[in-house]
Every structure is written in structure tokens, then in C-alpha cells.
């Protein structure tokens, strides 16, 4: 946008942030921009703002202002919940937007704004003013050029204090209006500067708590972030800290650079400490040890006034401004990942959160105990009763207890047809947060956590991958056009179980469709979560299936072993363990131990124990079929090498016929436990928890 006139700017929302930050920034650039209008839904507040600041036009309607005034730039100063819709309308009118933080309430809203942008403008830029003080700009340049050496460690602390009275205002402390707690509303500025200096982040591990304040989101969060460079950073976001401070510290191989402030820094807030081997390098340290303006390269502190010229420059050139598009999204993605990790107990990788993830749409991710409407634990305590939550927008069901997501059930996954699109559980987690399933490993892409499977069913494959075919040369796996699918058709019931919430469950209906599109099986599936025992460190998944043959003729379940492959009798309820569980310990009844003692043998139960990578600790999965299952004790398929897997097989050595019109019924329990359980503990647990 090449102009010889001043830009025309409007302010949307005339509250405190507009008056103390945005309007002064605009006045500082009066030679480049004029304020022509203000918009607020409160007529009295609007009139007072107009009169006090001599703004020519006032509107209570954004659309009316856009149509009549046709501004070049709109400063969005409304509450965060109103940002997304307003910014899209602003962009569609042809105006640019400068949006107060937090920019939106979710990645979904941010992506919606990006879709409304156009090449060459208009664009929407986020107010991340800490990037634009001269001290931060100098640090970012030196970090990128290598002048300070390699980045190693960083600390990013936003430690503020907000009393309970602050959150007793109706709109505060609510997910729907503020988006989150201090992680989203306060610490986002510091985290943005952290990214501006260190570059792309790679992984987040976090915790959050509602320790003292009565509010829906967290009042404190802490995180460890790994960057693609290898650098590590800690993050603290708190509104419980009586001595308030905002602090960023960066440790490089050649120096430490630190800034301490509260709501905005000046040059004098920066401290440079050279490493011993560069202490005498006067040229290197001169910029940081002189007076303020010399040290920072211009003497500009962090403020809206510092950022606005960059937006105006971009408008003149028709270029994307800083902190818009990918740059702004990366910060929001880090915030979202922090929430996802903290609320689910699992690490989050950059790029992992997509449209099918509840956290993409809502920062609480619908996690029980955190999401609005869910029963929240008292401050400092976690509820142990499990709760099921359905996420229709991503076709997933989750169960959580004791502040931890225990499982995620994908009931309508989008998968390659070769992988047999069908529901599956992943991840399953221990109460300590350890993940005990693997999903789509590179050796068998069709292995999906914990799932119902049938690799051989009357010539069709309801698992995915190649089909084992017998032959004169000994047989082998072939990729055949015989892979079917299992279609979720509905949930018959969803309930939270007993009055005390101890045994929530769901009933699901599915259709088994063969590769030719024919309906062969109607399945009724039940899923339940029970016996959450925080003290013992375990919980139980209960799974039941009823398979009704609607083909019109018999169906025959088989396995590779039925067709000639030795000790490959998998068929039915199949668990694939994480890579770390290779070489894990296998236990069965009668004191037996080891894969060879279990593979192809019967037992009323089977336990698989493994040790985690990265995190300390062991886990045990105890598989307990219902003793009333037809056929008695199952024949077990189990492997600890080259991967961890367990399956109480329907057809290990011999095929299983399901006549037309009849139903095959099976029920299983999977006890997910922290720790290494032995035979005595397993037998004791089973005796104490009969079917």
C-alpha cells in the first residue's frame, strides 16, 4: 500500500488498554496516521472517550463504521472473545488490524483470521510489543548472528499477583471470555519474546494448577520447552506471586543476557554478563555496558509505541507485518501446547495440534475438571472419579480422572484405506502420565494403539496391511484388495456411570464393511472406565463386543497361524505397546514368565511390563478376559521382540465360525498400572476385583 497521505485509523473498544496504550501509540505517529473514529457498544463510554480525546466520529456498530469511514487500520481493543469475528470483518472490509493480546481464544480462530487475509494486505498483526524495544531487537540480532555463541538455557518468568477480588468480576477467570489463565492472558508476551530470541520450539512438557484462586482456568503453570536448536527453557506463569516481576534470562556459550521488569522494559533493565573467556573482549560487550541508548542501539523501551511504526511500514510496502501470520501463530501454538501438555500430562510436539484435536478449538481441550461445566476439583486437589467426554468436532472420546487424561478413543478416524479405518484407543496412560500404547509405527502402520481387529475373516482383512496367504513355497504376506473398514454409526448411550461417577461407560454401534462395500457385521461395543485407584496407581478399561453376522452366510475368523505361519495367531482385541517396551516382562498364571511360556498357551490372564524411555518408571498392563467368555481361557498371542504386543486370540490355531444371524460375544479388562507388578500382586488384584 503506497500512500502519500496519512493512514486513517479507528479504535474498536474504548476501555483502558485503548486509552493508555493504543491511543498514545497512534498519537506518536500523527505524521503518518490520523485517528478518525472509535467504536464501542457502550454509548456513554464511547462519548466520554471521543470527547476527551477529540475523536471526530463515534459508532456503536463496527460494520457501520467500516462502511462509512473506510479506515486503513483498526486497533482491536475489545475483550479477547470478540476478537476473531471482528478481525475477520475488518479484513474483509479491506482494512488492516492491530489486535491486542491475547489475539484470539484458539488456533482455530487464528487460522480463520489468516484465511481472511490477502497477499499484499490487508493483514492482522498481534500486539507483542516486547519484541520491538531496542534491547530485544539487539539481543535477537546477536543471537541470530552467533555473536553470543550458541543458545543453551533460558528462563521465562511472568510472576504477577492478582487477588481473588480481581476474578470475582463476572467475565474474569472464565475460559469463554479470557481464553485461559495467566498462561494465555499474562505470560504470552514474555513467551513471544522467548521465541523471538531462540527461534522455533520443538517440544513442551508442562504442568498447571488451580492452587489458590476460584476460577475456571489455571492460576499457575510451569513448562519445560526444547527448541530445535537444542536449547532448553523453563517457563513460569503465575498470578499468585506477591513480589511481582517479569523476567527473561538467556544463557549462551559466551554470555548471559537478562531483563527484569514488570509490564514493560527500558534500556536500563537489561544486564549483560560475558563468560570468563570473553570478559576482555571490549568490542563485543561495548553495546551492553555503555549508557542506555548506546547499549540498546536506540534507547526505545517495549511498548505499543515501539511496535506501531513496524505495522505502518508494512502497510506502506504492502508486506506482512511482524507478529502476524506464522510469527503470531507460533506463539499461540506454544501456549496451546503448554495447555495440552499440562491438562493431559503428555509432552506435545510442535505441529501436533491440528483441527481434529480438541485443544485446537478450545484451550481447555474439554478435559474434565478443567472444562466449563465439568466438576472441578477444589484448589490444590485432584478428583479421582473418572469422567467420559465426547468431542464431536474431532470424533474422539476421552476419559480422565485424578487430573489426568487416561485414554483417547478415536471413533471415526481418517486413515488410509489400506490401514482399515476403524476405531482405536491411543494414547492409553498410566495415572502418572506414562503412555503405554504405540500408534501407526513405521514397521506396521496399521497397528493402532488398542483396537478390535480381524486380519483373516472369510477372505477379507479387517485390520489393515498385507494378508498372510498360504502357498507351496511356504506362504507369505501379500498386499491384496481385500481390506475392509469398521464404520462408527452412533453411540446408543453415553453415561457417567454410578451416582458417584465411579464407572462411566458408553455403548457404541459399528458396521463392518468389506472391501466391496458389503455389510457383514453389526457390532455393539461397550467401553467403560472403572476402579481408579490413585493410591495403588492403577485404573481399568473395560471393553465388550457383540458381533452380529448379517452377511447371510457363515463368517470364519482366522489368523496367519491358521493359514500356516507359525506362532502368528493374532485375531481380535490387539494391543501394540510403545517401542520402549521392547524386551518387556511377560507374566501369566501359575508363576509362568517369559514370551515363550505365554505365546500359544492358555491362561486366565496375561501381564506385560515395560520401562519408559525419557521418564523414569515402569508400567504393567494386565489383560483379564471375562471367565464367562465362550471357549474358556483364551490362547494368547504375545510378543516382546521385535515389538511389544498382546492379543487374547479368537482363532490362534483353529478358525472360529460365526454362523449367519448369530452373535459372537467377548469382554475384556485392561488394568493400566504404574510400577512393576509381580505374580502375587496380580493374583491379589484379580481376586479383589472379580467380574
mmCIF file with all atom_site columns, C-alpha atoms in Angstrom, residues 451-595:
data_model
loop_
_atom_site.group_PDB
_atom_site.id
_atom_site.type_symbol
_atom_site.label_atom_id
_atom_site.label_alt_id
_atom_site.label_comp_id
_atom_site.label_asym_id
_atom_site.label_entity_id
_atom_site.label_seq_id
_atom_site.pdbx_PDB_ins_code
_atom_site.Cartn_x
_atom_site.Cartn_y
_atom_site.Cartn_z
_atom_site.occupancy
_atom_site.B_iso_or_equiv
_atom_site.pdbx_formal_charge
_atom_site.auth_seq_id
_atom_site.auth_comp_id
_atom_site.auth_asym_id
_atom_site.auth_atom_id
_atom_site.pdbx_PDB_model_num
ATOM 1   C CA . UNK A 1 451 ? -8.148  -51.981 18.818 1.00 0.00 ? 451 UNK A CA 1
ATOM 2   C CA . UNK A 1 452 ? -10.522 -54.712 17.692 1.00 0.00 ? 452 UNK A CA 1
ATOM 3   C CA . UNK A 1 453 ? -9.049  -56.475 14.655 1.00 0.00 ? 453 UNK A CA 1
ATOM 4   C CA . UNK A 1 454 ? -9.559  -59.424 12.325 1.00 0.00 ? 454 UNK A CA 1
ATOM 5   C CA . UNK A 1 455 ? -6.745  -59.969 9.840  1.00 0.00 ? 455 UNK A CA 1
ATOM 6   C CA . UNK A 1 456 ? -8.499  -63.004 8.339  1.00 0.00 ? 456 UNK A CA 1
ATOM 7   C CA . UNK A 1 457 ? -12.286 -63.022 8.069  1.00 0.00 ? 457 UNK A CA 1
ATOM 8   C CA . UNK A 1 458 ? -13.640 -65.168 5.249  1.00 0.00 ? 458 UNK A CA 1
ATOM 9   C CA . UNK A 1 459 ? -11.013 -63.830 2.859  1.00 0.00 ? 459 UNK A CA 1
ATOM 10  C CA . UNK A 1 460 ? -11.318 -60.220 3.997  1.00 0.00 ? 460 UNK A CA 1
ATOM 11  C CA . UNK A 1 461 ? -8.877  -58.214 6.113  1.00 0.00 ? 461 UNK A CA 1
ATOM 12  C CA . UNK A 1 462 ? -10.342 -56.095 8.910  1.00 0.00 ? 462 UNK A CA 1
ATOM 13  C CA . UNK A 1 463 ? -7.031  -54.975 10.359 1.00 0.00 ? 463 UNK A CA 1
ATOM 14  C CA . UNK A 1 464 ? -5.046  -53.476 7.511  1.00 0.00 ? 464 UNK A CA 1
ATOM 15  C CA . UNK A 1 465 ? -1.713  -54.183 5.875  1.00 0.00 ? 465 UNK A CA 1
ATOM 16  C CA . UNK A 1 466 ? -0.822  -57.323 3.999  1.00 0.00 ? 466 UNK A CA 1
ATOM 17  C CA . UNK A 1 467 ? -2.744  -60.584 4.276  1.00 0.00 ? 467 UNK A CA 1
ATOM 18  C CA . UNK A 1 468 ? -0.909  -63.823 5.021  1.00 0.00 ? 468 UNK A CA 1
ATOM 19  C CA . UNK A 1 469 ? -1.583  -66.298 2.228  1.00 0.00 ? 469 UNK A CA 1
ATOM 20  C CA . UNK A 1 470 ? -0.538  -69.960 2.335  1.00 0.00 ? 470 UNK A CA 1
ATOM 21  C CA . UNK A 1 471 ? 1.267   -71.414 -0.650 1.00 0.00 ? 471 UNK A CA 1
ATOM 22  C CA . UNK A 1 472 ? 3.546   -74.193 -1.878 1.00 0.00 ? 472 UNK A CA 1
ATOM 23  C CA . UNK A 1 473 ? 6.663   -72.135 -1.095 1.00 0.00 ? 473 UNK A CA 1
ATOM 24  C CA . UNK A 1 474 ? 5.629   -71.656 2.484  1.00 0.00 ? 474 UNK A CA 1
ATOM 25  C CA . UNK A 1 475 ? 3.254   -68.731 2.115  1.00 0.00 ? 475 UNK A CA 1
ATOM 26  C CA . UNK A 1 476 ? 3.742   -65.058 2.829  1.00 0.00 ? 476 UNK A CA 1
ATOM 27  C CA . UNK A 1 477 ? 2.142   -61.660 3.198  1.00 0.00 ? 477 UNK A CA 1
ATOM 28  C CA . UNK A 1 478 ? 0.566   -60.068 0.159  1.00 0.00 ? 478 UNK A CA 1
ATOM 29  C CA . UNK A 1 479 ? -0.996  -56.659 -0.343 1.00 0.00 ? 479 UNK A CA 1
ATOM 30  C CA . UNK A 1 480 ? -4.471  -57.583 -1.552 1.00 0.00 ? 480 UNK A CA 1
ATOM 31  C CA . UNK A 1 481 ? -7.549  -55.506 -2.421 1.00 0.00 ? 481 UNK A CA 1
ATOM 32  C CA . UNK A 1 482 ? -9.393  -57.087 0.495  1.00 0.00 ? 482 UNK A CA 1
ATOM 33  C CA . UNK A 1 483 ? -9.076  -54.537 3.297  1.00 0.00 ? 483 UNK A CA 1
ATOM 34  C CA . UNK A 1 484 ? -12.404 -53.535 4.814  1.00 0.00 ? 484 UNK A CA 1
ATOM 35  C CA . UNK A 1 485 ? -13.358 -50.961 7.394  1.00 0.00 ? 485 UNK A CA 1
ATOM 36  C CA . UNK A 1 486 ? -15.345 -50.560 10.620 1.00 0.00 ? 486 UNK A CA 1
ATOM 37  C CA . UNK A 1 487 ? -17.716 -47.599 10.492 1.00 0.00 ? 487 UNK A CA 1
ATOM 38  C CA . UNK A 1 488 ? -18.913 -45.908 13.661 1.00 0.00 ? 488 UNK A CA 1
ATOM 39  C CA . UNK A 1 489 ? -22.690 -45.473 13.329 1.00 0.00 ? 489 UNK A CA 1
ATOM 40  C CA . UNK A 1 490 ? -23.567 -43.987 16.685 1.00 0.00 ? 490 UNK A CA 1
ATOM 41  C CA . UNK A 1 491 ? -23.468 -44.017 20.445 1.00 0.00 ? 491 UNK A CA 1
ATOM 42  C CA . UNK A 1 492 ? -26.513 -45.750 21.843 1.00 0.00 ? 492 UNK A CA 1
ATOM 43  C CA . UNK A 1 493 ? -25.857 -44.397 25.322 1.00 0.00 ? 493 UNK A CA 1
ATOM 44  C CA . UNK A 1 494 ? -23.302 -42.228 27.000 1.00 0.00 ? 494 UNK A CA 1
ATOM 45  C CA . UNK A 1 495 ? -23.366 -42.053 30.754 1.00 0.00 ? 495 UNK A CA 1
ATOM 46  C CA . UNK A 1 496 ? -21.206 -41.122 33.677 1.00 0.00 ? 496 UNK A CA 1
ATOM 47  C CA . UNK A 1 497 ? -21.985 -44.410 35.384 1.00 0.00 ? 497 UNK A CA 1
ATOM 48  C CA . UNK A 1 498 ? -22.934 -44.741 39.028 1.00 0.00 ? 498 UNK A CA 1
ATOM 49  C CA . UNK A 1 499 ? -24.149 -41.827 41.089 1.00 0.00 ? 499 UNK A CA 1
ATOM 50  C CA . UNK A 1 500 ? -20.657 -41.408 42.481 1.00 0.00 ? 500 UNK A CA 1
ATOM 51  C CA . UNK A 1 501 ? -19.184 -41.306 38.980 1.00 0.00 ? 501 UNK A CA 1
ATOM 52  C CA . UNK A 1 502 ? -17.100 -44.409 39.614 1.00 0.00 ? 502 UNK A CA 1
ATOM 53  C CA . UNK A 1 503 ? -17.924 -46.378 36.453 1.00 0.00 ? 503 UNK A CA 1
ATOM 54  C CA . UNK A 1 504 ? -18.669 -44.223 33.431 1.00 0.00 ? 504 UNK A CA 1
ATOM 55  C CA . UNK A 1 505 ? -19.415 -46.074 30.213 1.00 0.00 ? 505 UNK A CA 1
ATOM 56  C CA . UNK A 1 506 ? -20.521 -45.791 26.614 1.00 0.00 ? 506 UNK A CA 1
ATOM 57  C CA . UNK A 1 507 ? -22.295 -48.100 24.166 1.00 0.00 ? 507 UNK A CA 1
ATOM 58  C CA . UNK A 1 508 ? -21.313 -47.781 20.515 1.00 0.00 ? 508 UNK A CA 1
ATOM 59  C CA . UNK A 1 509 ? -22.667 -49.298 17.307 1.00 0.00 ? 509 UNK A CA 1
ATOM 60  C CA . UNK A 1 510 ? -20.477 -50.077 14.294 1.00 0.00 ? 510 UNK A CA 1
ATOM 61  C CA . UNK A 1 511 ? -20.793 -51.624 10.837 1.00 0.00 ? 511 UNK A CA 1
ATOM 62  C CA . UNK A 1 512 ? -18.099 -53.906 9.439  1.00 0.00 ? 512 UNK A CA 1
ATOM 63  C CA . UNK A 1 513 ? -17.964 -53.224 5.694  1.00 0.00 ? 513 UNK A CA 1
ATOM 64  C CA . UNK A 1 514 ? -15.859 -55.435 3.422  1.00 0.00 ? 514 UNK A CA 1
ATOM 65  C CA . UNK A 1 515 ? -13.639 -54.209 0.584  1.00 0.00 ? 515 UNK A CA 1
ATOM 66  C CA . UNK A 1 516 ? -16.560 -54.498 -1.855 1.00 0.00 ? 516 UNK A CA 1
ATOM 67  C CA . UNK A 1 517 ? -18.800 -52.314 0.281  1.00 0.00 ? 517 UNK A CA 1
ATOM 68  C CA . UNK A 1 518 ? -20.901 -55.158 1.691  1.00 0.00 ? 518 UNK A CA 1
ATOM 69  C CA . UNK A 1 519 ? -22.163 -55.079 5.269  1.00 0.00 ? 519 UNK A CA 1
ATOM 70  C CA . UNK A 1 520 ? -21.000 -58.228 7.063  1.00 0.00 ? 520 UNK A CA 1
ATOM 71  C CA . UNK A 1 521 ? -21.173 -57.498 10.783 1.00 0.00 ? 521 UNK A CA 1
ATOM 72  C CA . UNK A 1 522 ? -23.163 -55.199 13.028 1.00 0.00 ? 522 UNK A CA 1
ATOM 73  C CA . UNK A 1 523 ? -21.238 -54.622 16.228 1.00 0.00 ? 523 UNK A CA 1
ATOM 74  C CA . UNK A 1 524 ? -22.411 -53.424 19.624 1.00 0.00 ? 524 UNK A CA 1
ATOM 75  C CA . UNK A 1 525 ? -19.373 -52.232 21.579 1.00 0.00 ? 525 UNK A CA 1
ATOM 76  C CA . UNK A 1 526 ? -19.196 -51.150 25.216 1.00 0.00 ? 526 UNK A CA 1
ATOM 77  C CA . UNK A 1 527 ? -16.411 -49.100 26.758 1.00 0.00 ? 527 UNK A CA 1
ATOM 78  C CA . UNK A 1 528 ? -16.088 -48.391 30.445 1.00 0.00 ? 528 UNK A CA 1
ATOM 79  C CA . UNK A 1 529 ? -13.591 -46.893 32.873 1.00 0.00 ? 529 UNK A CA 1
ATOM 80  C CA . UNK A 1 530 ? -13.585 -48.169 36.440 1.00 0.00 ? 530 UNK A CA 1
ATOM 81  C CA . UNK A 1 531 ? -11.565 -48.829 39.584 1.00 0.00 ? 531 UNK A CA 1
ATOM 82  C CA . UNK A 1 532 ? -9.406  -45.712 39.500 1.00 0.00 ? 532 UNK A CA 1
ATOM 83  C CA . UNK A 1 533 ? -7.126  -46.167 42.496 1.00 0.00 ? 533 UNK A CA 1
ATOM 84  C CA . UNK A 1 534 ? -4.722  -43.267 42.973 1.00 0.00 ? 534 UNK A CA 1
ATOM 85  C CA . UNK A 1 535 ? -3.018  -44.883 45.948 1.00 0.00 ? 535 UNK A CA 1
ATOM 86  C CA . UNK A 1 536 ? -2.406  -48.150 44.073 1.00 0.00 ? 536 UNK A CA 1
ATOM 87  C CA . UNK A 1 537 ? -1.539  -46.261 40.874 1.00 0.00 ? 537 UNK A CA 1
ATOM 88  C CA . UNK A 1 538 ? -3.908  -48.110 38.557 1.00 0.00 ? 538 UNK A CA 1
ATOM 89  C CA . UNK A 1 539 ? -7.180  -47.928 36.657 1.00 0.00 ? 539 UNK A CA 1
ATOM 90  C CA . UNK A 1 540 ? -9.172  -50.308 34.455 1.00 0.00 ? 540 UNK A CA 1
ATOM 91  C CA . UNK A 1 541 ? -10.532 -50.135 30.919 1.00 0.00 ? 541 UNK A CA 1
ATOM 92  C CA . UNK A 1 542 ? -13.448 -52.495 30.343 1.00 0.00 ? 542 UNK A CA 1
ATOM 93  C CA . UNK A 1 543 ? -14.180 -53.437 26.734 1.00 0.00 ? 543 UNK A CA 1
ATOM 94  C CA . UNK A 1 544 ? -17.027 -55.557 25.412 1.00 0.00 ? 544 UNK A CA 1
ATOM 95  C CA . UNK A 1 545 ? -18.017 -56.524 21.890 1.00 0.00 ? 545 UNK A CA 1
ATOM 96  C CA . UNK A 1 546 ? -21.014 -58.286 20.353 1.00 0.00 ? 546 UNK A CA 1
ATOM 97  C CA . UNK A 1 547 ? -20.550 -59.153 16.672 1.00 0.00 ? 547 UNK A CA 1
ATOM 98  C CA . UNK A 1 548 ? -23.778 -59.994 14.822 1.00 0.00 ? 548 UNK A CA 1
ATOM 99  C CA . UNK A 1 549 ? -23.308 -61.777 11.497 1.00 0.00 ? 549 UNK A CA 1
ATOM 100 C CA . UNK A 1 550 ? -25.640 -60.076 8.981  1.00 0.00 ? 550 UNK A CA 1
ATOM 101 C CA . UNK A 1 551 ? -23.880 -61.407 5.890  1.00 0.00 ? 551 UNK A CA 1
ATOM 102 C CA . UNK A 1 552 ? -26.420 -64.119 5.204  1.00 0.00 ? 552 UNK A CA 1
ATOM 103 C CA . UNK A 1 553 ? -23.842 -66.912 5.399  1.00 0.00 ? 553 UNK A CA 1
ATOM 104 C CA . UNK A 1 554 ? -21.221 -68.055 7.867  1.00 0.00 ? 554 UNK A CA 1
ATOM 105 C CA . UNK A 1 555 ? -18.184 -65.954 8.643  1.00 0.00 ? 555 UNK A CA 1
ATOM 106 C CA . UNK A 1 556 ? -14.876 -67.594 9.523  1.00 0.00 ? 556 UNK A CA 1
ATOM 107 C CA . UNK A 1 557 ? -12.347 -65.847 11.758 1.00 0.00 ? 557 UNK A CA 1
ATOM 108 C CA . UNK A 1 558 ? -8.765  -66.940 11.234 1.00 0.00 ? 558 UNK A CA 1
ATOM 109 C CA . UNK A 1 559 ? -5.147  -65.903 11.693 1.00 0.00 ? 559 UNK A CA 1
ATOM 110 C CA . UNK A 1 560 ? -1.826  -66.300 9.882  1.00 0.00 ? 560 UNK A CA 1
ATOM 111 C CA . UNK A 1 561 ? -1.203  -69.400 12.014 1.00 0.00 ? 561 UNK A CA 1
ATOM 112 C CA . UNK A 1 562 ? -4.459  -70.938 10.796 1.00 0.00 ? 562 UNK A CA 1
ATOM 113 C CA . UNK A 1 563 ? -3.072  -70.443 7.280  1.00 0.00 ? 563 UNK A CA 1
ATOM 114 C CA . UNK A 1 564 ? 0.350   -71.879 8.027  1.00 0.00 ? 564 UNK A CA 1
ATOM 115 C CA . UNK A 1 565 ? 2.541   -69.260 9.693  1.00 0.00 ? 565 UNK A CA 1
ATOM 116 C CA . UNK A 1 566 ? 3.985   -70.470 12.976 1.00 0.00 ? 566 UNK A CA 1
ATOM 117 C CA . UNK A 1 567 ? 3.131   -68.546 16.149 1.00 0.00 ? 567 UNK A CA 1
ATOM 118 C CA . UNK A 1 568 ? 1.281   -65.726 14.417 1.00 0.00 ? 568 UNK A CA 1
ATOM 119 C CA . UNK A 1 569 ? -2.194  -66.461 15.720 1.00 0.00 ? 569 UNK A CA 1
ATOM 120 C CA . UNK A 1 570 ? -3.368  -62.900 16.266 1.00 0.00 ? 570 UNK A CA 1
ATOM 121 C CA . UNK A 1 571 ? -7.085  -62.202 15.891 1.00 0.00 ? 571 UNK A CA 1
ATOM 122 C CA . UNK A 1 572 ? -9.335  -59.886 17.887 1.00 0.00 ? 572 UNK A CA 1
ATOM 123 C CA . UNK A 1 573 ? -8.574  -57.405 20.682 1.00 0.00 ? 573 UNK A CA 1
ATOM 124 C CA . UNK A 1 574 ? -4.971  -56.314 19.954 1.00 0.00 ? 574 UNK A CA 1
ATOM 125 C CA . UNK A 1 575 ? -2.585  -54.081 21.932 1.00 0.00 ? 575 UNK A CA 1
ATOM 126 C CA . UNK A 1 576 ? 0.559   -52.564 20.442 1.00 0.00 ? 576 UNK A CA 1
ATOM 127 C CA . UNK A 1 577 ? 2.984   -51.265 23.051 1.00 0.00 ? 577 UNK A CA 1
ATOM 128 C CA . UNK A 1 578 ? 5.451   -48.386 22.799 1.00 0.00 ? 578 UNK A CA 1
ATOM 129 C CA . UNK A 1 579 ? 8.947   -49.002 21.446 1.00 0.00 ? 579 UNK A CA 1
ATOM 130 C CA . UNK A 1 580 ? 10.409  -48.581 24.915 1.00 0.00 ? 580 UNK A CA 1
ATOM 131 C CA . UNK A 1 581 ? 8.553   -51.736 25.987 1.00 0.00 ? 581 UNK A CA 1
ATOM 132 C CA . UNK A 1 582 ? 10.558  -53.986 23.665 1.00 0.00 ? 582 UNK A CA 1
ATOM 133 C CA . UNK A 1 583 ? 12.034  -56.778 25.716 1.00 0.00 ? 583 UNK A CA 1
ATOM 134 C CA . UNK A 1 584 ? 9.364   -56.280 28.356 1.00 0.00 ? 584 UNK A CA 1
ATOM 135 C CA . UNK A 1 585 ? 8.429   -58.815 31.003 1.00 0.00 ? 585 UNK A CA 1
ATOM 136 C CA . UNK A 1 586 ? 5.564   -61.239 30.288 1.00 0.00 ? 586 UNK A CA 1
ATOM 137 C CA . UNK A 1 587 ? 3.749   -62.974 33.149 1.00 0.00 ? 587 UNK A CA 1
ATOM 138 C CA . UNK A 1 588 ? 0.899   -65.491 33.099 1.00 0.00 ? 588 UNK A CA 1
ATOM 139 C CA . UNK A 1 589 ? -0.865  -67.656 35.666 1.00 0.00 ? 589 UNK A CA 1
ATOM 140 C CA . UNK A 1 590 ? 0.855   -70.477 37.503 1.00 0.00 ? 590 UNK A CA 1
ATOM 141 C CA . UNK A 1 591 ? 4.028   -68.462 38.055 1.00 0.00 ? 591 UNK A CA 1
ATOM 142 C CA . UNK A 1 592 ? 4.990   -68.636 34.388 1.00 0.00 ? 592 UNK A CA 1
ATOM 143 C CA . UNK A 1 593 ? 7.190   -65.908 32.952 1.00 0.00 ? 593 UNK A CA 1
ATOM 144 C CA . UNK A 1 594 ? 8.511   -65.015 29.512 1.00 0.00 ? 594 UNK A CA 1
ATOM 145 C CA . UNK A 1 595 ? 7.154   -64.763 25.989 1.00 0.00 ? 595 UNK A CA 1
#
